[in-house]
mmCIF file with all atom_site columns, C-alpha atoms and ligand atoms in Angstrom:
data_model
loop_
_atom_site.group_PDB
_atom_site.id
_atom_site.type_symbol
_atom_site.label_atom_id
_atom_site.label_alt_id
_atom_site.label_comp_id
_atom_site.label_asym_id
_atom_site.label_entity_id
_atom_site.label_seq_id
_atom_site.pdbx_PDB_ins_code
_atom_site.Cartn_x
_atom_site.Cartn_y
_atom_site.Cartn_z
_atom_site.occupancy
_atom_site.B_iso_or_equiv
_atom_site.pdbx_formal_charge
_atom_site.auth_seq_id
_atom_site.auth_comp_id
_atom_site.auth_asym_id
_atom_site.auth_atom_id
_atom_site.pdbx_PDB_model_num
ATOM   1   C CA . MET A 1 1   ? 157.309 174.306 67.733  1.00 0.00 ? 29  MET A CA 1
ATOM   2   C CA . ASP A 1 2   ? 157.175 170.825 69.157  1.00 0.00 ? 30  ASP A CA 1
ATOM   3   C CA . PHE A 1 3   ? 154.179 170.097 71.361  1.00 0.00 ? 31  PHE A CA 1
ATOM   4   C CA . VAL A 1 4   ? 152.014 167.336 72.826  1.00 0.00 ? 32  VAL A CA 1
ATOM   5   C CA . SER A 1 5   ? 148.410 167.041 71.609  1.00 0.00 ? 33  SER A CA 1
ATOM   6   C CA . ILE A 1 6   ? 145.826 165.788 74.068  1.00 0.00 ? 34  ILE A CA 1
ATOM   7   C CA . ILE A 1 7   ? 142.442 164.826 72.716  1.00 0.00 ? 35  ILE A CA 1
ATOM   8   C CA . MET A 1 8   ? 139.465 163.760 74.943  1.00 0.00 ? 36  MET A CA 1
ATOM   9   C CA . GLY A 1 9   ? 136.366 162.045 73.673  1.00 0.00 ? 37  GLY A CA 1
ATOM   10  C CA . SER A 1 10  ? 134.128 164.013 76.018  1.00 0.00 ? 38  SER A CA 1
ATOM   11  C CA . LYS A 1 11  ? 134.054 166.899 78.478  1.00 0.00 ? 39  LYS A CA 1
ATOM   12  C CA . SER A 1 12  ? 133.432 164.116 81.096  1.00 0.00 ? 40  SER A CA 1
ATOM   13  C CA . ASP A 1 13  ? 137.009 163.123 80.579  1.00 0.00 ? 41  ASP A CA 1
ATOM   14  C CA . TYR A 1 14  ? 138.392 166.540 81.364  1.00 0.00 ? 42  TYR A CA 1
ATOM   15  C CA . GLU A 1 15  ? 138.652 166.200 85.227  1.00 0.00 ? 43  GLU A CA 1
ATOM   16  C CA . ILE A 1 16  ? 140.850 163.204 84.952  1.00 0.00 ? 44  ILE A CA 1
ATOM   17  C CA . MET A 1 17  ? 142.888 164.463 82.024  1.00 0.00 ? 45  MET A CA 1
ATOM   18  C CA . GLN A 1 18  ? 143.724 167.631 83.870  1.00 0.00 ? 46  GLN A CA 1
ATOM   19  C CA . ASN A 1 19  ? 146.148 165.446 85.746  1.00 0.00 ? 47  ASN A CA 1
ATOM   20  C CA . CYS A 1 20  ? 147.925 164.894 82.358  1.00 0.00 ? 48  CYS A CA 1
ATOM   21  C CA . SER A 1 21  ? 148.097 168.605 81.417  1.00 0.00 ? 49  SER A CA 1
ATOM   22  C CA . ASN A 1 22  ? 149.144 169.554 84.917  1.00 0.00 ? 50  ASN A CA 1
ATOM   23  C CA . VAL A 1 23  ? 152.282 167.357 84.600  1.00 0.00 ? 51  VAL A CA 1
ATOM   24  C CA . LEU A 1 24  ? 153.171 168.825 81.219  1.00 0.00 ? 52  LEU A CA 1
ATOM   25  C CA . GLU A 1 25  ? 152.822 172.289 82.635  1.00 0.00 ? 53  GLU A CA 1
ATOM   26  C CA . GLN A 1 26  ? 155.080 171.433 85.594  1.00 0.00 ? 54  GLN A CA 1
ATOM   27  C CA . PHE A 1 27  ? 157.842 170.461 83.115  1.00 0.00 ? 55  PHE A CA 1
ATOM   28  C CA . ASN A 1 28  ? 157.071 173.524 80.867  1.00 0.00 ? 56  ASN A CA 1
ATOM   29  C CA . VAL A 1 29  ? 156.106 171.278 77.986  1.00 0.00 ? 57  VAL A CA 1
ATOM   30  C CA . LYS A 1 30  ? 153.770 172.864 75.427  1.00 0.00 ? 58  LYS A CA 1
ATOM   31  C CA . TYR A 1 31  ? 150.546 171.130 74.632  1.00 0.00 ? 59  TYR A CA 1
ATOM   32  C CA . GLU A 1 32  ? 147.140 171.561 73.004  1.00 0.00 ? 60  GLU A CA 1
ATOM   33  C CA . LEU A 1 33  ? 144.066 170.053 74.513  1.00 0.00 ? 61  LEU A CA 1
ATOM   34  C CA . ILE A 1 34  ? 140.702 169.570 72.687  1.00 0.00 ? 62  ILE A CA 1
ATOM   35  C CA . ILE A 1 35  ? 137.545 167.547 72.923  1.00 0.00 ? 63  ILE A CA 1
ATOM   36  C CA . SER A 1 36  ? 136.801 165.524 69.841  1.00 0.00 ? 64  SER A CA 1
ATOM   37  C CA . SER A 1 37  ? 135.137 162.178 69.537  1.00 0.00 ? 65  SER A CA 1
ATOM   38  C CA . ALA A 1 38  ? 135.856 159.231 67.237  1.00 0.00 ? 66  ALA A CA 1
ATOM   39  C CA . HIS A 1 39  ? 132.161 158.551 67.129  1.00 0.00 ? 67  HIS A CA 1
ATOM   40  C CA . ARG A 1 40  ? 130.369 161.875 67.685  1.00 0.00 ? 68  ARG A CA 1
ATOM   41  C CA . SER A 1 41  ? 132.657 164.030 65.552  1.00 0.00 ? 69  SER A CA 1
ATOM   42  C CA . PRO A 1 42  ? 134.781 161.798 63.344  1.00 0.00 ? 70  PRO A CA 1
ATOM   43  C CA . GLN A 1 43  ? 135.529 164.471 60.680  1.00 0.00 ? 71  GLN A CA 1
ATOM   44  C CA . ARG A 1 44  ? 136.600 167.009 63.400  1.00 0.00 ? 72  ARG A CA 1
ATOM   45  C CA . THR A 1 45  ? 138.933 164.395 64.814  1.00 0.00 ? 73  THR A CA 1
ATOM   46  C CA . LYS A 1 46  ? 140.423 163.535 61.368  1.00 0.00 ? 74  LYS A CA 1
ATOM   47  C CA . ASP A 1 47  ? 140.886 167.295 60.529  1.00 0.00 ? 75  ASP A CA 1
ATOM   48  C CA . TYR A 1 48  ? 142.428 168.039 63.940  1.00 0.00 ? 76  TYR A CA 1
ATOM   49  C CA . ILE A 1 49  ? 145.114 165.378 63.500  1.00 0.00 ? 77  ILE A CA 1
ATOM   50  C CA . LYS A 1 50  ? 146.327 166.933 60.291  1.00 0.00 ? 78  LYS A CA 1
ATOM   51  C CA . SER A 1 51  ? 146.251 170.561 61.615  1.00 0.00 ? 79  SER A CA 1
ATOM   52  C CA . ALA A 1 52  ? 148.051 169.496 64.808  1.00 0.00 ? 80  ALA A CA 1
ATOM   53  C CA . GLU A 1 53  ? 150.776 167.728 62.828  1.00 0.00 ? 81  GLU A CA 1
ATOM   54  C CA . GLU A 1 54  ? 151.217 170.795 60.643  1.00 0.00 ? 82  GLU A CA 1
ATOM   55  C CA . LYS A 1 55  ? 151.600 172.963 63.744  1.00 0.00 ? 83  LYS A CA 1
ATOM   56  C CA . GLY A 1 56  ? 154.240 170.625 65.291  1.00 0.00 ? 84  GLY A CA 1
ATOM   57  C CA . ALA A 1 57  ? 152.469 167.967 67.361  1.00 0.00 ? 85  ALA A CA 1
ATOM   58  C CA . LYS A 1 58  ? 155.071 165.244 67.924  1.00 0.00 ? 86  LYS A CA 1
ATOM   59  C CA . VAL A 1 59  ? 153.062 162.914 70.205  1.00 0.00 ? 87  VAL A CA 1
ATOM   60  C CA . PHE A 1 60  ? 149.320 162.392 70.609  1.00 0.00 ? 88  PHE A CA 1
ATOM   61  C CA . ILE A 1 61  ? 147.488 161.434 73.762  1.00 0.00 ? 89  ILE A CA 1
ATOM   62  C CA . ALA A 1 62  ? 143.929 160.188 73.384  1.00 0.00 ? 90  ALA A CA 1
ATOM   63  C CA . ALA A 1 63  ? 141.542 159.730 76.321  1.00 0.00 ? 91  ALA A CA 1
ATOM   64  C CA . ALA A 1 64  ? 138.228 157.937 75.822  1.00 0.00 ? 92  ALA A CA 1
ATOM   65  C CA . GLY A 1 65  ? 135.814 155.723 77.729  1.00 0.00 ? 93  GLY A CA 1
ATOM   66  C CA . MET A 1 66  ? 133.366 153.009 76.904  1.00 0.00 ? 94  MET A CA 1
ATOM   67  C CA . ALA A 1 67  ? 133.796 151.718 73.297  1.00 0.00 ? 95  ALA A CA 1
ATOM   68  C CA . ALA A 1 68  ? 137.000 153.695 73.263  1.00 0.00 ? 96  ALA A CA 1
ATOM   69  C CA . HIS A 1 69  ? 138.082 154.188 69.540  1.00 0.00 ? 97  HIS A CA 1
ATOM   70  C CA . LEU A 1 70  ? 139.670 157.587 69.835  1.00 0.00 ? 98  LEU A CA 1
ATOM   71  C CA . ALA A 1 71  ? 143.243 156.416 70.279  1.00 0.00 ? 99  ALA A CA 1
ATOM   72  C CA . GLY A 1 72  ? 142.837 153.854 67.368  1.00 0.00 ? 100 GLY A CA 1
ATOM   73  C CA . ALA A 1 73  ? 141.321 156.585 65.172  1.00 0.00 ? 101 ALA A CA 1
ATOM   74  C CA . LEU A 1 74  ? 144.271 158.803 65.881  1.00 0.00 ? 102 LEU A CA 1
ATOM   75  C CA . ALA A 1 75  ? 146.681 155.919 65.107  1.00 0.00 ? 103 ALA A CA 1
ATOM   76  C CA . ALA A 1 76  ? 144.930 155.472 61.863  1.00 0.00 ? 104 ALA A CA 1
ATOM   77  C CA . GLY A 1 77  ? 145.464 159.105 60.948  1.00 0.00 ? 105 GLY A CA 1
ATOM   78  C CA . THR A 1 78  ? 149.135 159.604 61.983  1.00 0.00 ? 106 THR A CA 1
ATOM   79  C CA . THR A 1 79  ? 152.461 157.898 62.201  1.00 0.00 ? 107 THR A CA 1
ATOM   80  C CA . LYS A 1 80  ? 153.402 159.907 65.251  1.00 0.00 ? 108 LYS A CA 1
ATOM   81  C CA . PRO A 1 81  ? 153.319 158.003 68.553  1.00 0.00 ? 109 PRO A CA 1
ATOM   82  C CA . VAL A 1 82  ? 149.783 157.668 70.043  1.00 0.00 ? 110 VAL A CA 1
ATOM   83  C CA . ILE A 1 83  ? 149.248 157.136 73.745  1.00 0.00 ? 111 ILE A CA 1
ATOM   84  C CA . GLY A 1 84  ? 145.818 155.921 74.800  1.00 0.00 ? 112 GLY A CA 1
ATOM   85  C CA . VAL A 1 85  ? 144.277 156.619 78.197  1.00 0.00 ? 113 VAL A CA 1
ATOM   86  C CA . PRO A 1 86  ? 141.302 154.439 78.950  1.00 0.00 ? 114 PRO A CA 1
ATOM   87  C CA . MET A 1 87  ? 138.648 156.224 81.074  1.00 0.00 ? 115 MET A CA 1
ATOM   88  C CA . LYS A 1 88  ? 136.709 154.741 83.885  1.00 0.00 ? 116 LYS A CA 1
ATOM   89  C CA . GLY A 1 89  ? 132.909 154.713 83.834  1.00 0.00 ? 117 GLY A CA 1
ATOM   90  C CA . GLY A 1 90  ? 130.172 152.904 81.930  1.00 0.00 ? 118 GLY A CA 1
ATOM   91  C CA . ALA A 1 91  ? 128.721 149.543 82.778  1.00 0.00 ? 119 ALA A CA 1
ATOM   92  C CA . MET A 1 92  ? 132.161 147.954 82.970  1.00 0.00 ? 120 MET A CA 1
ATOM   93  C CA . ASP A 1 93  ? 133.919 150.757 84.812  1.00 0.00 ? 121 ASP A CA 1
ATOM   94  C CA . GLY A 1 94  ? 136.713 151.117 82.246  1.00 0.00 ? 122 GLY A CA 1
ATOM   95  C CA . MET A 1 95  ? 137.419 147.516 81.465  1.00 0.00 ? 123 MET A CA 1
ATOM   96  C CA . ASP A 1 96  ? 135.635 148.017 78.058  1.00 0.00 ? 124 ASP A CA 1
ATOM   97  C CA . ALA A 1 97  ? 137.717 151.145 77.354  1.00 0.00 ? 125 ALA A CA 1
ATOM   98  C CA . MET A 1 98  ? 140.958 149.416 78.409  1.00 0.00 ? 126 MET A CA 1
ATOM   99  C CA . LEU A 1 99  ? 140.432 146.541 76.075  1.00 0.00 ? 127 LEU A CA 1
ATOM   100 C CA . SER A 1 100 ? 139.264 148.783 73.202  1.00 0.00 ? 128 SER A CA 1
ATOM   101 C CA . THR A 1 101 ? 142.307 150.977 73.630  1.00 0.00 ? 129 THR A CA 1
ATOM   102 C CA . VAL A 1 102 ? 144.934 148.282 74.063  1.00 0.00 ? 130 VAL A CA 1
ATOM   103 C CA . GLN A 1 103 ? 143.804 145.638 71.443  1.00 0.00 ? 131 GLN A CA 1
ATOM   104 C CA . MET A 1 104 ? 144.983 147.344 68.335  1.00 0.00 ? 132 MET A CA 1
ATOM   105 C CA . PRO A 1 105 ? 145.611 145.214 65.190  1.00 0.00 ? 133 PRO A CA 1
ATOM   106 C CA . SER A 1 106 ? 149.362 144.602 64.282  1.00 0.00 ? 134 SER A CA 1
ATOM   107 C CA . GLY A 1 107 ? 151.050 147.517 62.580  1.00 0.00 ? 135 GLY A CA 1
ATOM   108 C CA . MET A 1 108 ? 148.800 150.138 64.193  1.00 0.00 ? 136 MET A CA 1
ATOM   109 C CA . PRO A 1 109 ? 150.230 150.676 67.748  1.00 0.00 ? 137 PRO A CA 1
ATOM   110 C CA . VAL A 1 110 ? 148.659 152.526 70.621  1.00 0.00 ? 138 VAL A CA 1
ATOM   111 C CA . ALA A 1 111 ? 150.755 152.740 73.768  1.00 0.00 ? 139 ALA A CA 1
ATOM   112 C CA . THR A 1 112 ? 148.036 152.117 76.344  1.00 0.00 ? 140 THR A CA 1
ATOM   113 C CA . VAL A 1 113 ? 148.555 153.312 79.874  1.00 0.00 ? 141 VAL A CA 1
ATOM   114 C CA . ALA A 1 114 ? 146.669 152.659 83.065  1.00 0.00 ? 142 ALA A CA 1
ATOM   115 C CA . LEU A 1 115 ? 143.019 153.424 83.685  1.00 0.00 ? 143 LEU A CA 1
ATOM   116 C CA . GLY A 1 116 ? 142.129 156.770 85.213  1.00 0.00 ? 144 GLY A CA 1
ATOM   117 C CA . LYS A 1 117 ? 144.393 159.230 87.025  1.00 0.00 ? 145 LYS A CA 1
ATOM   118 C CA . ALA A 1 118 ? 147.581 157.012 86.979  1.00 0.00 ? 146 ALA A CA 1
ATOM   119 C CA . GLY A 1 119 ? 147.152 156.646 83.220  1.00 0.00 ? 147 GLY A CA 1
ATOM   120 C CA . ALA A 1 120 ? 146.636 160.367 82.721  1.00 0.00 ? 148 ALA A CA 1
ATOM   121 C CA . VAL A 1 121 ? 149.834 161.171 84.558  1.00 0.00 ? 149 VAL A CA 1
ATOM   122 C CA . ASN A 1 122 ? 151.762 158.403 82.935  1.00 0.00 ? 150 ASN A CA 1
ATOM   123 C CA . ALA A 1 123 ? 150.643 159.424 79.453  1.00 0.00 ? 151 ALA A CA 1
ATOM   124 C CA . ALA A 1 124 ? 152.236 162.898 80.171  1.00 0.00 ? 152 ALA A CA 1
ATOM   125 C CA . TYR A 1 125 ? 155.469 161.232 81.363  1.00 0.00 ? 153 TYR A CA 1
ATOM   126 C CA . LEU A 1 126 ? 155.598 158.834 78.424  1.00 0.00 ? 154 LEU A CA 1
ATOM   127 C CA . ALA A 1 127 ? 154.997 161.784 75.951  1.00 0.00 ? 155 ALA A CA 1
ATOM   128 C CA . MET A 1 128 ? 157.818 163.691 77.583  1.00 0.00 ? 156 MET A CA 1
ATOM   129 C CA . GLN A 1 129 ? 160.170 160.659 77.463  1.00 0.00 ? 157 GLN A CA 1
ATOM   130 C CA . ILE A 1 130 ? 159.545 160.522 73.689  1.00 0.00 ? 158 ILE A CA 1
ATOM   131 C CA . LEU A 1 131 ? 160.154 164.261 73.275  1.00 0.00 ? 159 LEU A CA 1
ATOM   132 C CA . ALA A 1 132 ? 163.357 163.918 75.467  1.00 0.00 ? 160 ALA A CA 1
ATOM   133 C CA . ILE A 1 133 ? 164.914 161.616 72.902  1.00 0.00 ? 161 ILE A CA 1
ATOM   134 C CA . THR A 1 134 ? 165.794 164.786 71.022  1.00 0.00 ? 162 THR A CA 1
ATOM   135 C CA . ASP A 1 135 ? 165.355 167.345 73.783  1.00 0.00 ? 163 ASP A CA 1
ATOM   136 C CA . LYS A 1 136 ? 168.322 167.212 76.096  1.00 0.00 ? 164 LYS A CA 1
ATOM   137 C CA . GLU A 1 137 ? 167.004 169.872 78.499  1.00 0.00 ? 165 GLU A CA 1
ATOM   138 C CA . LEU A 1 138 ? 163.821 167.851 78.993  1.00 0.00 ? 166 LEU A CA 1
ATOM   139 C CA . ALA A 1 139 ? 165.878 164.610 79.474  1.00 0.00 ? 167 ALA A CA 1
ATOM   140 C CA . VAL A 1 140 ? 167.783 166.266 82.324  1.00 0.00 ? 168 VAL A CA 1
ATOM   141 C CA . LYS A 1 141 ? 164.493 167.428 83.968  1.00 0.00 ? 169 LYS A CA 1
ATOM   142 C CA . LEU A 1 142 ? 163.111 163.859 83.698  1.00 0.00 ? 170 LEU A CA 1
ATOM   143 C CA . LEU A 1 143 ? 166.305 162.476 85.409  1.00 0.00 ? 171 LEU A CA 1
ATOM   144 C CA . GLU A 1 144 ? 166.043 165.114 88.239  1.00 0.00 ? 172 GLU A CA 1
ATOM   145 C CA . ASP A 1 145 ? 162.379 164.242 88.722  1.00 0.00 ? 173 ASP A CA 1
ATOM   146 C CA . ARG A 1 146 ? 163.425 160.529 89.192  1.00 0.00 ? 174 ARG A CA 1
ATOM   147 C CA . ILE A 1 147 ? 165.898 161.596 91.883  1.00 0.00 ? 175 ILE A CA 1
ATOM   148 C CA . ILE A 1 148 ? 163.190 163.596 93.606  1.00 0.00 ? 176 ILE A CA 1
ATOM   149 C CA . LYS A 1 149 ? 160.856 160.627 93.568  1.00 0.00 ? 177 LYS A CA 1
ATOM   150 C CA . GLU A 1 150 ? 163.513 158.308 95.042  1.00 0.00 ? 178 GLU A CA 1
ATOM   151 C CA . LYS A 1 151 ? 164.282 160.757 97.831  1.00 0.00 ? 179 LYS A CA 1
ATOM   152 C CA . ALA A 1 152 ? 160.598 160.995 98.609  1.00 0.00 ? 180 ALA A CA 1
ATOM   153 C CA . VAL A 1 153 ? 160.431 157.139 99.053  1.00 0.00 ? 181 VAL A CA 1
ATOM   154 C CA . VAL A 1 154 ? 163.345 157.232 101.449 1.00 0.00 ? 182 VAL A CA 1
ATOM   155 C CA . ASN A 1 155 ? 161.885 160.117 103.441 1.00 0.00 ? 183 ASN A CA 1
ATOM   156 C CA . ASP A 1 156 ? 158.412 158.496 103.635 1.00 0.00 ? 184 ASP A CA 1
ATOM   157 C CA . SER A 1 157 ? 160.020 155.316 104.820 1.00 0.00 ? 185 SER A CA 1
ATOM   158 C CA . LYS A 1 158 ? 162.019 157.124 107.568 1.00 0.00 ? 186 LYS A CA 1
ATOM   159 C CA . GLU A 1 159 ? 158.671 158.410 108.969 1.00 0.00 ? 187 GLU A CA 1
ATOM   160 C CA . VAL A 1 160 ? 157.349 154.799 109.415 1.00 0.00 ? 188 VAL A CA 1
ATOM   161 C CA . GLU A 1 161 ? 160.041 152.265 109.077 1.00 0.00 ? 189 GLU A CA 1
ATOM   162 C CA . VAL A 1 162 ? 160.775 149.586 111.602 1.00 0.00 ? 190 VAL A CA 1
ATOM   163 C CA . LEU A 1 163 ? 164.114 147.976 111.230 1.00 0.00 ? 191 LEU A CA 1
ATOM   164 C CA . ILE A 1 164 ? 165.996 145.361 113.311 1.00 0.00 ? 192 ILE A CA 1
HETATM 165 C C1 . RP5 B 2 .   ? 133.510 158.346 75.377  1.00 0.00 ? 210 RP5 B C1 1
HETATM 166 O O1 . RP5 B 2 .   ? 132.384 158.054 76.002  1.00 0.00 ? 210 RP5 B O1 1
HETATM 167 C C2 . RP5 B 2 .   ? 134.126 159.538 76.092  1.00 0.00 ? 210 RP5 B C2 1
HETATM 168 O O2 . RP5 B 2 .   ? 135.449 159.595 76.021  1.00 0.00 ? 210 RP5 B O2 1
HETATM 169 C C3 . RP5 B 2 .   ? 133.634 159.330 77.577  1.00 0.00 ? 210 RP5 B C3 1
HETATM 170 O O3 . RP5 B 2 .   ? 134.678 158.783 78.342  1.00 0.00 ? 210 RP5 B O3 1
HETATM 171 C C4 . RP5 B 2 .   ? 132.492 158.401 77.391  1.00 0.00 ? 210 RP5 B C4 1
HETATM 172 C C5 . RP5 B 2 .   ? 131.185 158.979 77.947  1.00 0.00 ? 210 RP5 B C5 1
HETATM 173 O O4 . RP5 B 2 .   ? 130.967 160.194 77.340  1.00 0.00 ? 210 RP5 B O4 1
HETATM 174 P P1 . RP5 B 2 .   ? 129.800 161.172 77.776  1.00 0.00 ? 210 RP5 B P1 1
HETATM 175 O O5 . RP5 B 2 .   ? 128.489 160.410 77.514  1.00 0.00 ? 210 RP5 B O5 1
HETATM 176 O O6 . RP5 B 2 .   ? 130.069 161.431 79.249  1.00 0.00 ? 210 RP5 B O6 1
HETATM 177 O O7 . RP5 B 2 .   ? 129.973 162.492 76.987  1.00 0.00 ? 210 RP5 B O7 1
HETATM 178 O O8 . RP5 B 2 .   ? 133.197 158.681 74.046  1.00 0.00 ? 210 RP5 B O8 1
#
């Protein structure tokens, strides 16, 4: 069974990352979600990657803040795509996490999305786009979603637009 695996470094990341799991639920995409830290529980993180792959995880999403090494630790443990979501907070309000997540050495990619809520949502979309390469039903749902978004822009504009 193919699924998306979401790992958060701390329970304090959960509120933001619910924006990620909510999107997956809207599209009926199966996921696992756990808390495991690259620093506080390195062995648990390592063991989880292996067990998740054996169960069918096809894409990993890692959310972490501050000296955010979780996405990099996942990338070190799997050749499946890893999406990193930097979390806000700490003395630098997420800039530290963003740079830690995005600045991977060559050959060990982490697809880093935006800080905070937009990143959590986009991580779900990017994971689904990866799954949709081989899942035609999901690919159709993603196309339909784009059409809905486009219509919403047009409708929003109609409410406020001024044209000559
Ligand atoms: C990171 O440190 C976590 O991902 C979290 O974003 C940040 C702070 O963690 P807590 O001290 O709130 O548990 O490892």
